[in-house]
PDB file of C-alpha atoms in Angstrom:
ATOM      1  CA  MET A   1     -35.602  -1.621   4.468  1.00 44.00           C
ATOM      2  CA  ASN A   2     -36.124   2.070   3.752  1.00 49.00           C
ATOM      3  CA  SER A   3     -33.897   3.206   0.887  1.00 53.00           C
ATOM      4  CA  SER A   4     -34.648   6.932   0.913  1.00 71.00           C
ATOM      5  CA  ILE A   5     -31.549   9.116   0.759  1.00 85.00           C
ATOM      6  CA  TYR A   6     -31.066  11.689   3.497  1.00 90.00           C
ATOM      7  CA  GLN A   7     -29.375  14.804   2.081  1.00 90.00           C
ATOM      8  CA  PRO A   8     -28.350  17.136   4.942  1.00 92.00           C
ATOM      9  CA  PHE A   9     -26.686  19.647   2.604  1.00 89.00           C
ATOM     10  CA  LYS A  10     -30.035  20.518   1.019  1.00 86.00           C
ATOM     11  CA  ASN A  11     -31.162  22.436   4.107  1.00 84.00           C
ATOM     12  CA  PHE A  12     -27.887  22.463   6.067  1.00 87.00           C
ATOM     13  CA  ASP A  13     -29.107  20.173   8.794  1.00 88.00           C
ATOM     14  CA  PHE A  14     -26.246  20.452  11.317  1.00 92.00           C
ATOM     15  CA  LYS A  15     -28.119  21.578  14.422  1.00 90.00           C
ATOM     16  CA  TYR A  16     -27.804  18.434  16.585  1.00 92.00           C
ATOM     17  CA  LYS A  17     -31.553  17.797  16.316  1.00 90.00           C
ATOM     18  CA  ASN A  18     -31.546  14.914  13.824  1.00 92.00           C
ATOM     19  CA  CYS A  19     -29.472  11.753  13.406  1.00 95.00           C
ATOM     20  CA  PHE A  20     -26.325  12.718  11.503  1.00 95.00           C
ATOM     21  CA  LEU A  21     -26.560   9.538   9.391  1.00 95.00           C
ATOM     22  CA  SER A  22     -30.275   9.140   8.693  1.00 92.00           C
ATOM     23  CA  GLY A  23     -31.838  12.497   9.594  1.00 91.00           C
ATOM     24  CA  ASP A  24     -34.431  10.544  11.578  1.00 80.00           C
ATOM     25  CA  THR A  25     -35.884  11.904  14.818  1.00 67.00           C
ATOM     26  CA  LEU A  26     -39.238  10.129  14.983  1.00 66.00           C
ATOM     27  CA  LYS A  27     -38.733   6.378  15.426  1.00 67.00           C
ATOM     28  CA  THR A  28     -36.373   6.309  18.373  1.00 74.00           C
ATOM     29  CA  PRO A  29     -34.636   8.891  20.561  1.00 89.00           C
ATOM     30  CA  ILE A  30     -31.491  10.742  19.555  1.00 92.00           C
ATOM     31  CA  THR A  31     -28.306  10.356  21.578  1.00 95.00           C
ATOM     32  CA  GLU A  32     -24.799  11.733  21.079  1.00 96.00           C
ATOM     33  CA  ILE A  33     -21.742   9.589  20.446  1.00 97.00           C
ATOM     34  CA  ASN A  34     -18.033  10.367  20.552  1.00 97.00           C
ATOM     35  CA  VAL A  35     -16.323  10.889  17.205  1.00 97.00           C
ATOM     36  CA  LEU A  36     -13.290   9.127  18.692  1.00 96.00           C
ATOM     37  CA  PRO A  37     -14.946   6.066  20.289  1.00 96.00           C
ATOM     38  CA  ASP A  38     -14.038   4.946  23.796  1.00 96.00           C
ATOM     39  CA  TRP A  39     -12.425   1.735  22.529  1.00 97.00           C
ATOM     40  CA  LEU A  40     -10.021   3.713  20.331  1.00 96.00           C
ATOM     41  CA  LEU A  41      -9.053   6.089  23.132  1.00 95.00           C
ATOM     42  CA  ALA A  42      -8.451   3.101  25.413  1.00 95.00           C
ATOM     43  CA  LEU A  43      -6.364   1.277  22.793  1.00 95.00           C
ATOM     44  CA  ALA A  44      -4.298   4.434  22.268  1.00 93.00           C
ATOM     45  CA  ASN A  45      -3.897   4.956  26.038  1.00 92.00           C
ATOM     46  CA  PHE A  46      -5.557   8.354  25.662  1.00 93.00           C
ATOM     47  CA  SER A  47      -7.590  10.052  28.385  1.00 93.00           C
ATOM     48  CA  GLY A  48      -9.862  11.921  25.975  1.00 92.00           C
ATOM     49  CA  GLN A  49      -8.427  15.238  27.141  1.00 95.00           C
ATOM     50  CA  GLU A  50      -6.027  15.354  24.180  1.00 93.00           C
ATOM     51  CA  GLN A  51      -6.793  18.292  21.926  1.00 92.00           C
ATOM     52  CA  ILE A  52      -7.456  19.030  18.279  1.00 91.00           C
ATOM     53  CA  LYS A  53      -7.652  22.370  16.473  1.00 87.00           C
ATOM     54  CA  LEU A  54     -10.676  22.860  14.227  1.00 85.00           C
ATOM     55  CA  LEU A  55     -10.817  24.937  11.063  1.00 81.00           C
ATOM     56  CA  ASP A  56     -12.214  27.921  12.972  1.00 79.00           C
ATOM     57  CA  GLU A  57      -9.029  27.839  15.114  1.00 82.00           C
ATOM     58  CA  SER A  58     -10.961  26.677  18.184  1.00 85.00           C
ATOM     59  CA  VAL A  59      -9.306  23.966  20.274  1.00 91.00           C
ATOM     60  CA  ARG A  60     -11.429  21.045  21.461  1.00 93.00           C
ATOM     61  CA  SER A  61     -10.612  17.981  23.522  1.00 95.00           C
ATOM     62  CA  TYR A  62     -11.302  14.619  21.911  1.00 95.00           C
ATOM     63  CA  ASN A  63     -14.033  13.689  24.365  1.00 94.00           C
ATOM     64  CA  THR A  64     -16.071  16.804  23.483  1.00 95.00           C
ATOM     65  CA  LEU A  65     -16.297  15.872  19.801  1.00 97.00           C
ATOM     66  CA  LYS A  66     -19.762  14.345  19.493  1.00 97.00           C
ATOM     67  CA  VAL A  67     -22.455  13.864  16.857  1.00 97.00           C
ATOM     68  CA  PRO A  68     -26.179  13.001  17.216  1.00 96.00           C
ATOM     69  CA  VAL A  69     -27.388   9.558  16.200  1.00 96.00           C
ATOM     70  CA  ASN A  70     -30.644   7.647  16.260  1.00 94.00           C
ATOM     71  CA  THR A  71     -30.425   5.027  19.034  1.00 94.00           C
ATOM     72  CA  GLU A  72     -31.837   2.254  16.827  1.00 93.00           C
ATOM     73  CA  ILE A  73     -29.257   2.916  14.116  1.00 95.00           C
ATOM     74  CA  LEU A  74     -26.569   3.143  16.786  1.00 96.00           C
ATOM     75  CA  GLU A  75     -27.413  -0.219  18.325  1.00 96.00           C
ATOM     76  CA  GLN A  76     -28.156  -2.139  15.118  1.00 96.00           C
ATOM     77  CA  PHE A  77     -25.527  -0.744  12.749  1.00 97.00           C
ATOM     78  CA  VAL A  78     -22.968   1.683  14.205  1.00 98.00           C
ATOM     79  CA  ASP A  79     -22.045  -0.353  17.282  1.00 98.00           C
ATOM     80  CA  PRO A  80     -21.487  -3.594  15.280  1.00 98.00           C
ATOM     81  CA  LEU A  81     -19.253  -1.694  12.831  1.00 98.00           C
ATOM     82  CA  GLU A  82     -17.277  -0.209  15.728  1.00 98.00           C
ATOM     83  CA  ALA A  83     -16.914  -3.661  17.287  1.00 98.00           C
ATOM     84  CA  LYS A  84     -15.591  -5.129  14.032  1.00 98.00           C
ATOM     85  CA  ILE A  85     -13.017  -2.333  13.598  1.00 98.00           C
ATOM     86  CA  ALA A  86     -12.047  -2.436  17.289  1.00 98.00           C
ATOM     87  CA  THR A  87     -11.341  -6.173  17.132  1.00 98.00           C
ATOM     88  CA  ALA A  88      -9.207  -5.713  14.023  1.00 98.00           C
ATOM     89  CA  PHE A  89      -7.262  -2.763  15.449  1.00 97.00           C
ATOM     90  CA  GLN A  90      -6.561  -4.742  18.604  1.00 96.00           C
ATOM     91  CA  GLY A  91      -5.122  -7.527  16.424  1.00 96.00           C
ATOM     92  CA  GLY A  92      -2.755  -5.149  14.605  1.00 96.00           C
ATOM     93  CA  TYR A  93      -1.694  -5.366  10.967  1.00 97.00           C
ATOM     94  CA  ALA A  94      -2.456  -9.082  10.636  1.00 97.00           C
ATOM     95  CA  ALA A  95      -6.111  -8.411  11.435  1.00 98.00           C
ATOM     96  CA  VAL A  96      -6.515  -4.947   9.896  1.00 98.00           C
ATOM     97  CA  SER A  97      -5.104  -6.135   6.549  1.00 97.00           C
ATOM     98  CA  LYS A  98      -7.863  -8.767   6.413  1.00 98.00           C
ATOM     99  CA  LEU A  99     -10.702  -6.288   6.888  1.00 98.00           C
ATOM    100  CA  GLU A 100     -12.913  -5.770   3.886  1.00 97.00           C
ATOM    101  CA  GLU A 101     -12.140  -2.383   2.376  1.00 97.00           C
ATOM    102  CA  ILE A 102     -15.828  -1.433   2.477  1.00 97.00           C
ATOM    103  CA  ASP A 103     -15.784  -1.735   6.283  1.00 98.00           C
ATOM    104  CA  LEU A 104     -12.687   0.465   6.566  1.00 98.00           C
ATOM    105  CA  PHE A 105     -14.322   2.950   4.201  1.00 98.00           C
ATOM    106  CA  LYS A 106     -17.513   3.051   6.275  1.00 98.00           C
ATOM    107  CA  TRP A 107     -15.576   3.576   9.501  1.00 98.00           C
ATOM    108  CA  VAL A 108     -13.163   6.230   8.191  1.00 98.00           C
ATOM    109  CA  GLY A 109     -15.996   7.859   6.233  1.00 98.00           C
ATOM    110  CA  LYS A 110     -18.104   8.087   9.389  1.00 98.00           C
ATOM    111  CA  PHE A 111     -15.127   9.564  11.253  1.00 97.00           C
ATOM    112  CA  MET A 112     -14.430  12.147   8.541  1.00 96.00           C
ATOM    113  CA  TYR A 113     -18.075  13.079   8.091  1.00 97.00           C
ATOM    114  CA  SER A 114     -18.482  13.471  11.860  1.00 97.00           C
ATOM    115  CA  LEU A 115     -15.682  16.050  11.830  1.00 95.00           C
ATOM    116  CA  ILE A 116     -17.322  17.778   8.851  1.00 94.00           C
ATOM    117  CA  TYR A 117     -20.621  17.854  10.785  1.00 95.00           C
ATOM    118  CA  ILE A 118     -18.909  19.514  13.757  1.00 94.00           C
ATOM    119  CA  GLU A 119     -17.134  22.016  11.496  1.00 91.00           C
ATOM    120  CA  MET A 120     -20.428  22.893   9.758  1.00 90.00           C
ATOM    121  CA  ASN A 121     -22.208  23.372  13.089  1.00 90.00           C
ATOM    122  CA  ALA A 122     -19.427  25.653  14.362  1.00 87.00           C
ATOM    123  CA  ALA A 123     -19.326  27.695  11.146  1.00 83.00           C
ATOM    124  CA  ILE A 124     -23.086  28.302  11.232  1.00 82.00           C
ATOM    125  CA  LYS A 125     -22.948  29.284  14.924  1.00 79.00           C
ATOM    126  CA  LEU A 126     -20.161  31.790  14.248  1.00 75.00           C
ATOM    127  CA  GLN A 127     -22.046  33.076  11.188  1.00 70.00           C
ATOM    128  CA  GLN A 128     -19.072  32.135   9.023  1.00 64.00           C
ATOM    129  CA  LEU A 129     -21.539  30.059   7.029  1.00 61.00           C
ATOM    130  CA  SER A 130     -25.153  30.940   6.364  1.00 59.00           C
ATOM    131  CA  SER A 131     -27.831  28.486   7.442  1.00 57.00           C
ATOM    132  CA  ASP A 132     -28.461  27.598   3.797  1.00 58.00           C
ATOM    133  CA  GLY A 133     -24.791  27.309   2.904  1.00 53.00           C
ATOM    134  CA  VAL A 134     -24.853  29.997   0.215  1.00 55.00           C
ATOM    135  CA  ASN A 135     -21.303  31.110   1.024  1.00 63.00           C
ATOM    136  CA  MET A 136     -19.830  27.615   0.894  1.00 70.00           C
ATOM    137  CA  SER A 137     -17.968  26.220  -2.110  1.00 81.00           C
ATOM    138  CA  GLN A 138     -20.393  24.301  -4.304  1.00 85.00           C
ATOM    139  CA  GLY A 139     -17.628  21.803  -5.057  1.00 86.00           C
ATOM    140  CA  LEU A 140     -17.115  21.081  -1.364  1.00 88.00           C
ATOM    141  CA  MET A 141     -20.853  20.746  -0.756  1.00 89.00           C
ATOM    142  CA  HIS A 142     -20.987  18.299  -3.647  1.00 91.00           C
ATOM    143  CA  LYS A 143     -18.122  16.165  -2.272  1.00 93.00           C
ATOM    144  CA  PHE A 144     -19.427  16.243   1.302  1.00 94.00           C
ATOM    145  CA  GLY A 145     -22.913  15.321   0.137  1.00 94.00           C
ATOM    146  CA  ASN A 146     -21.605  12.401  -1.905  1.00 95.00           C
ATOM    147  CA  LEU A 147     -19.554  11.155   1.043  1.00 96.00           C
ATOM    148  CA  HIS A 148     -22.610  11.284   3.282  1.00 96.00           C
ATOM    149  CA  THR A 149     -24.680   9.340   0.745  1.00 95.00           C
ATOM    150  CA  MET A 150     -21.942   6.691   0.552  1.00 96.00           C
ATOM    151  CA  ILE A 151     -21.613   6.221   4.319  1.00 96.00           C
ATOM    152  CA  GLN A 152     -25.346   5.658   4.574  1.00 95.00           C
ATOM    153  CA  SER A 153     -24.206   2.166   3.558  1.00 96.00           C
ATOM    154  CA  ILE A 154     -23.634   1.743   7.303  1.00 97.00           C
ATOM    155  CA  TYR A 155     -27.375   1.225   7.737  1.00 94.00           C
ATOM    156  CA  LEU A 156     -28.808   0.992   4.191  1.00 94.00           C
ATOM    157  CA  ASN A 157     -28.194  -1.406   1.314  1.00 94.00           C
ATOM    158  CA  VAL A 158     -25.818   0.505  -0.964  1.00 95.00           C
ATOM    159  CA  ASP A 159     -24.391  -1.073  -4.104  1.00 96.00           C
ATOM    160  CA  PHE A 160     -21.242   0.474  -5.584  1.00 96.00           C
ATOM    161  CA  GLU A 161     -21.713  -0.766  -9.139  1.00 94.00           C
ATOM    162  CA  ASP A 162     -18.467  -2.293 -10.425  1.00 91.00           C
ATOM    163  CA  PHE A 163     -16.235   0.337  -8.807  1.00 95.00           C
ATOM    164  CA  GLU A 164     -14.797   1.477  -5.494  1.00 96.00           C
ATOM    165  CA  PRO A 165     -14.972   5.214  -4.696  1.00 97.00           C
ATOM    166  CA  TRP A 166     -11.855   5.048  -2.543  1.00 98.00           C
ATOM    167  CA  SER A 167      -8.109   4.460  -2.548  1.00 98.00           C
ATOM    168  CA  ILE A 168      -7.105   2.454   0.534  1.00 98.00           C
ATOM    169  CA  VAL A 169      -3.580   1.439   1.525  1.00 98.00           C
ATOM    170  CA  VAL A 170      -2.857  -0.632   4.655  1.00 98.00           C
ATOM    171  CA  VAL A 171       0.824  -1.191   5.422  1.00 98.00           C
ATOM    172  CA  PRO A 172       2.777  -2.981   8.166  1.00 97.00           C
ATOM    173  CA  LEU A 173       5.099  -0.849  10.306  1.00 97.00           C
ATOM    174  CA  ALA A 174       8.489  -2.022  11.546  1.00 96.00           C
ATOM    175  CA  ASP A 175       7.909  -0.682  15.046  1.00 88.00           C
ATOM    176  CA  GLN A 176       5.405  -2.907  16.834  1.00 86.00           C
ATOM    177  CA  ASP A 177       4.003  -0.314  19.235  1.00 81.00           C
ATOM    178  CA  HIS A 178       3.284   2.998  17.498  1.00 80.00           C
ATOM    179  CA  TYR A 179       1.439   5.711  19.341  1.00 84.00           C
ATOM    180  CA  PHE A 180      -1.952   6.573  17.839  1.00 90.00           C
ATOM    181  CA  SER A 181      -2.090   9.540  15.483  1.00 92.00           C
ATOM    182  CA  PHE A 182      -4.234  10.594  12.561  1.00 94.00           C
ATOM    183  CA  ARG A 183      -4.353  13.297   9.905  1.00 95.00           C
ATOM    184  CA  ASP A 184      -7.308  14.430   7.861  1.00 94.00           C
ATOM    185  CA  GLU A 185      -7.750  16.898   5.025  1.00 94.00           C
ATOM    186  CA  ILE A 186     -11.451  17.426   4.502  1.00 92.00           C
ATOM    187  CA  ASN A 187     -11.055  19.530   1.337  1.00 93.00           C
ATOM    188  CA  THR A 188      -9.415  16.628  -0.497  1.00 95.00           C
ATOM    189  CA  MET A 189     -11.091  13.864   1.543  1.00 96.00           C
ATOM    190  CA  THR A 190      -7.729  12.378   2.546  1.00 98.00           C
ATOM    191  CA  PHE A 191      -7.005  10.532   5.792  1.00 98.00           C
ATOM    192  CA  SER A 192      -4.141   8.687   7.447  1.00 98.00           C
ATOM    193  CA  LEU A 193      -3.785   6.816  10.723  1.00 97.00           C
ATOM    194  CA  LYS A 194      -1.091   4.840  12.500  1.00 96.00           C
ATOM    195  CA  LEU A 195      -1.367   2.649  15.558  1.00 96.00           C
ATOM    196  CA  LYS A 196       0.462  -0.382  16.937  1.00 94.00           C
ATOM    197  CA  ASP A 197       2.133  -2.054  13.923  1.00 96.00           C
ATOM    198  CA  PHE A 198      -0.006  -0.731  11.053  1.00 97.00           C
ATOM    199  CA  GLY A 199      -0.705   2.402   9.051  1.00 97.00           C
ATOM    200  CA  ILE A 200      -3.731   3.316   6.942  1.00 98.00           C
ATOM    201  CA  ILE A 201      -3.946   5.864   4.122  1.00 98.00           C
ATOM    202  CA  MET A 202      -7.249   6.602   2.454  1.00 98.00           C
ATOM    203  CA  CYS A 203      -8.591   8.932  -0.230  1.00 98.00           C
ATOM    204  CA  LEU A 204     -12.332   8.711   0.221  1.00 97.00           C
ATOM    205  CA  GLN A 205     -13.626  10.004  -3.090  1.00 94.00           C
ATOM    206  CA  ASP A 206     -11.177   9.512  -5.946  1.00 96.00           C
ATOM    207  CA  ASN A 207     -12.429   6.262  -7.514  1.00 97.00           C
ATOM    208  CA  GLY A 208      -9.042   4.655  -6.891  1.00 97.00           C
ATOM    209  CA  THR A 209      -7.005   7.142  -8.945  1.00 97.00           C
ATOM    210  CA  ASN A 210      -4.480   8.082  -6.232  1.00 98.00           C
ATOM    211  CA  LYS A 211      -3.645   4.447  -5.604  1.00 98.00           C
ATOM    212  CA  ARG A 212      -3.033   3.947  -9.315  1.00 97.00           C
ATOM    213  CA  PHE A 213      -0.964   7.147  -9.426  1.00 98.00           C
ATOM    214  CA  HIS A 214       1.404   5.739  -6.783  1.00 98.00           C
ATOM    215  CA  LYS A 215       1.490   2.193  -8.173  1.00 98.00           C
ATOM    216  CA  GLU A 216       5.276   2.121  -8.602  1.00 98.00           C
ATOM    217  CA  ILE A 217       6.108   2.818  -4.944  1.00 98.00           C
ATOM    218  CA  LEU A 218       3.240   0.627  -3.712  1.00 98.00           C
ATOM    219  CA  ASP A 219       4.485  -2.317  -5.780  1.00 98.00           C
ATOM    220  CA  GLN A 220       8.009  -1.700  -4.459  1.00 98.00           C
ATOM    221  CA  ILE A 221       6.984  -1.799  -0.781  1.00 98.00           C
ATOM    222  CA  ALA A 222       4.355  -4.543  -1.023  1.00 96.00           C
ATOM    223  CA  GLY A 223       4.569  -6.780   2.043  1.00 90.00           C
ATOM    224  CA  LYS A 224       7.487  -4.848   3.568  1.00 97.00           C
ATOM    225  CA  ALA A 225       7.315  -3.330   7.052  1.00 97.00           C
ATOM    226  CA  LEU A 226       7.923   0.410   6.832  1.00 97.00           C
ATOM    227  CA  LEU A 227       9.925   2.660   9.074  1.00 97.00           C
ATOM    228  CA  GLU A 228       7.850   5.445  10.590  1.00 96.00           C
ATOM    229  CA  GLN A 229       9.663   7.986   8.390  1.00 97.00           C
ATOM    230  CA  GLN A 230       8.771   5.904   5.323  1.00 98.00           C
ATOM    231  CA  PHE A 231       5.115   5.753   6.302  1.00 98.00           C
ATOM    232  CA  GLU A 232       4.988   9.526   6.788  1.00 98.00           C
ATOM    233  CA  GLU A 233       6.697   9.990   3.417  1.00 98.00           C
ATOM    234  CA  LEU A 234       4.096   7.758   1.787  1.00 98.00           C
ATOM    235  CA  CYS A 235       1.352   9.793   3.483  1.00 98.00           C
ATOM    236  CA  ALA A 236       2.899  13.020   2.167  1.00 98.00           C
ATOM    237  CA  ARG A 237       2.819  11.630  -1.371  1.00 98.00           C
ATOM    238  CA  PHE A 238      -0.875  10.733  -1.121  1.00 98.00           C
ATOM    239  CA  PHE A 239      -1.886  13.994   0.536  1.00 98.00           C
ATOM    240  CA  TYR A 240      -0.042  15.958  -2.160  1.00 98.00           C
ATOM    241  CA  SER A 241      -1.391  13.928  -5.084  1.00 98.00           C
ATOM    242  CA  ALA A 242      -4.919  14.279  -3.654  1.00 98.00           C
ATOM    243  CA  TYR A 243      -4.358  18.038  -3.828  1.00 97.00           C
ATOM    244  CA  LEU A 244      -3.226  17.696  -7.468  1.00 98.00           C
ATOM    245  CA  PHE A 245      -6.256  15.554  -8.388  1.00 97.00           C
ATOM    246  CA  ASN A 246      -8.284  17.993 -10.496  1.00 94.00           C
ATOM    247  CA  ARG A 247     -11.587  16.211 -11.037  1.00 93.00           C
ATOM    248  CA  LEU A 248     -14.799  16.451  -9.061  1.00 92.00           C
ATOM    249  CA  PRO A 249     -16.180  12.898  -9.208  1.00 94.00           C
ATOM    250  CA  GLU A 250     -19.794  12.655 -10.310  1.00 93.00           C
ATOM    251  CA  TYR A 251     -22.077   9.726  -9.584  1.00 95.00           C
ATOM    252  CA  THR A 252     -25.422   8.418 -10.680  1.00 95.00           C
ATOM    253  CA  ILE A 253     -27.383   7.625  -7.511  1.00 94.00           C
ATOM    254  CA  LEU A 254     -30.557   5.596  -7.879  1.00 92.00           C
ATOM    255  CA  PRO A 255     -32.723   4.079  -5.106  1.00 90.00           C
ATOM    256  CA  VAL A 256     -34.518   0.937  -6.347  1.00 89.00           C
ATOM    257  CA  GLU A 257     -36.528  -1.534  -4.239  1.00 84.00           C
ATOM    258  CA  GLY A 258     -34.637  -1.134  -0.979  1.00 83.00           C
ATOM    259  CA  THR A 259     -31.157  -0.644  -2.473  1.00 90.00           C
ATOM    260  CA  ILE A 260     -29.265   2.523  -3.402  1.00 92.00           C
ATOM    261  CA  TYR A 261     -27.230   1.970  -6.562  1.00 95.00           C
ATOM    262  CA  ILE A 262     -24.210   4.242  -7.073  1.00 96.00           C
ATOM    263  CA  SER A 263     -22.267   4.256 -10.319  1.00 96.00           C
ATOM    264  CA  PRO A 264     -19.460   6.619 -11.370  1.00 95.00           C
ATOM    265  CA  MET A 265     -19.475   9.006 -14.280  1.00 94.00           C
ATOM    266  CA  PRO A 266     -16.248   8.888 -16.368  1.00 92.00           C
ATOM    267  CA  LEU A 267     -13.576  10.990 -14.674  1.00 90.00           C
ATOM    268  CA  LYS A 268     -12.099  12.133 -17.960  1.00 81.00           C
ATOM    269  CA  GLY A 269     -15.396  13.523 -19.170  1.00 73.00           C
ATOM    270  CA  ALA A 270     -15.007  15.839 -22.152  1.00 61.00           C
ATOM    271  CA  SER A 271     -11.662  17.151 -20.906  1.00 76.00           C
ATOM    272  CA  SER A 272      -8.342  16.120 -22.426  1.00 82.00           C
ATOM    273  CA  LYS A 273      -6.531  17.435 -19.349  1.00 89.00           C
ATOM    274  CA  PRO A 274      -4.709  14.783 -17.254  1.00 93.00           C
ATOM    275  CA  LEU A 275      -6.439  13.734 -14.013  1.00 95.00           C
ATOM    276  CA  PHE A 276      -3.599  15.240 -11.953  1.00 96.00           C
ATOM    277  CA  ASP A 277      -1.965  18.640 -12.193  1.00 97.00           C
ATOM    278  CA  ASN A 278       1.804  18.639 -12.622  1.00 97.00           C
ATOM    279  CA  TRP A 279       3.837  17.218  -9.742  1.00 98.00           C
ATOM    280  CA  GLN A 280       6.348  19.785  -8.502  1.00 97.00           C
ATOM    281  CA  HIS A 281       9.152  18.593  -6.255  1.00 97.00           C
ATOM    282  CA  LYS A 282       9.454  21.956  -4.473  1.00 96.00           C
ATOM    283  CA  THR A 283       5.798  21.966  -3.417  1.00 97.00           C
ATOM    284  CA  TYR A 284       5.948  18.283  -2.507  1.00 98.00           C
ATOM    285  CA  ALA A 285       9.031  18.985  -0.357  1.00 98.00           C
ATOM    286  CA  GLN A 286       7.039  21.580   1.595  1.00 97.00           C
ATOM    287  CA  VAL A 287       4.361  18.980   2.284  1.00 98.00           C
ATOM    288  CA  LEU A 288       7.003  16.427   3.239  1.00 98.00           C
ATOM    289  CA  GLU A 289       8.704  18.844   5.643  1.00 98.00           C
ATOM    290  CA  ASN A 290       5.464  19.021   7.613  1.00 97.00           C
ATOM    291  CA  PHE A 291       5.085  15.237   7.734  1.00 98.00           C
ATOM    292  CA  TRP A 292       8.730  14.842   8.822  1.00 98.00           C
ATOM    293  CA  LYS A 293       8.606  17.614  11.418  1.00 96.00           C
ATOM    294  CA  ARG A 294       9.209  15.132  14.223  1.00 94.00           C
ATOM    295  CA  TRP A 295      12.641  14.289  12.802  1.00 96.00           C
ATOM    296  CA  GLY A 296      13.689  17.872  12.191  1.00 95.00           C
ATOM    297  CA  HIS A 297      14.318  17.613   8.453  1.00 96.00           C
ATOM    298  CA  THR A 298      14.370  21.131   7.011  1.00 96.00           C
ATOM    299  CA  LEU A 299      13.039  22.148   3.620  1.00 97.00           C
ATOM    300  CA  PHE A 300      16.593  23.022   2.552  1.00 96.00           C
ATOM    301  CA  GLU A 301      17.752  19.516   3.467  1.00 97.00           C
ATOM    302  CA  ILE A 302      14.818  17.837   1.716  1.00 97.00           C
ATOM    303  CA  ILE A 303      15.153  19.786  -1.534  1.00 96.00           C
ATOM    304  CA  LYS A 304      18.937  20.199  -1.546  1.00 96.00           C
ATOM    305  CA  ASP A 305      18.871  18.479  -4.921  1.00 96.00           C
ATOM    306  CA  PRO A 306      15.880  20.105  -6.702  1.00 94.00           C
ATOM    307  CA  LEU A 307      15.638  17.152  -9.090  1.00 94.00           C
ATOM    308  CA  ALA A 308      15.757  14.469  -6.372  1.00 95.00           C
ATOM    309  CA  PRO A 309      14.075  15.304  -3.059  1.00 97.00           C
ATOM    310  CA  MET A 310      15.251  13.422   0.017  1.00 98.00           C
ATOM    311  CA  SER A 311      13.622  10.021   0.469  1.00 98.00           C
ATOM    312  CA  TYR A 312      13.737   7.100   2.879  1.00 98.00           C
ATOM    313  CA  PHE A 313      12.878   4.768  -0.017  1.00 98.00           C
ATOM    314  CA  ASN A 314      15.519   3.208  -2.241  1.00 96.00           C
ATOM    315  CA  PRO A 315      14.872   3.791  -5.034  1.00 97.00           C
ATOM    316  CA  PRO A 316      12.639   6.792  -4.280  1.00 97.00           C
ATOM    317  CA  ALA A 317      10.161   5.949  -7.065  1.00 97.00           C
ATOM    318  CA  LEU A 318       8.822   9.503  -7.079  1.00 97.00           C
ATOM    319  CA  PRO A 319       6.352  10.619  -9.749  1.00 95.00           C
ATOM    320  CA  PRO A 320       8.004  12.592 -12.565  1.00 92.00           C
ATOM    321  CA  ALA A 321       8.120  16.332 -11.948  1.00 92.00           C
ATOM    322  CA  TYR A 322       7.337  19.017 -14.559  1.00 82.00           C
TER     323      TYR A 322
END
């Protein structure tokens, strides 16, 4: 198997001419696939006309969000991954909780990178981003490029050497028939999803640090079905801590005899600074207000006690604030 690494951020290859995963155009034809696959729309009882706002403030319907893919890679690798995830999602928490984390990572990573691809294409078209990316944050390019290298594990042999680049949490939900919804924050590589009787939270490039940061609350809720408000509160905690995470993970990436080996550089590096900036309840409460918007909780209500923000968990098990 070819183990060469396609690096689209080297020449900003987001023009819908090459496969978004492999960059290949020669072996087999290129087709376009939906970012939100048909099986997911059907499971969510969506028509595809539902809308999403992109970073450039444009509004697109789900069924117009597409990326180019090599038909051979689609048939041999992408479709089988989609089938595996679709079967698990149909089975609810009992099935999703048994998925290997690497498969969830590949699927969510592909979803997130597809949205990044679309955002990059739109930014270049609107001349908000030069064709060589010179006016894009080098840190973001670095993270996006690393994510793309990692999701090439969909069709290449990739070995994460004695580490996992992600934090993944799968929880059962008390309500057995949740509507489908998702959130993504591409700057921090954070994602959440809820459907049927399960919720998923994922930080795609933190080497597991966010999951360790929230160990106390995760241990407390282990095996317990969460109320929807509790799940959204848990999401708010992860999205906020991902924002506080102040390292840019570095990796050694080495292709050898058909396999790409990826190993992490120490996150602490030469810095004595903690991995996370100080948790501030007031800022966290602002994040939480957005996640709880459906229930009408105001910021004043959430932070009425500045030392103990409102929580649906008992005890709240919040990180210490400074």
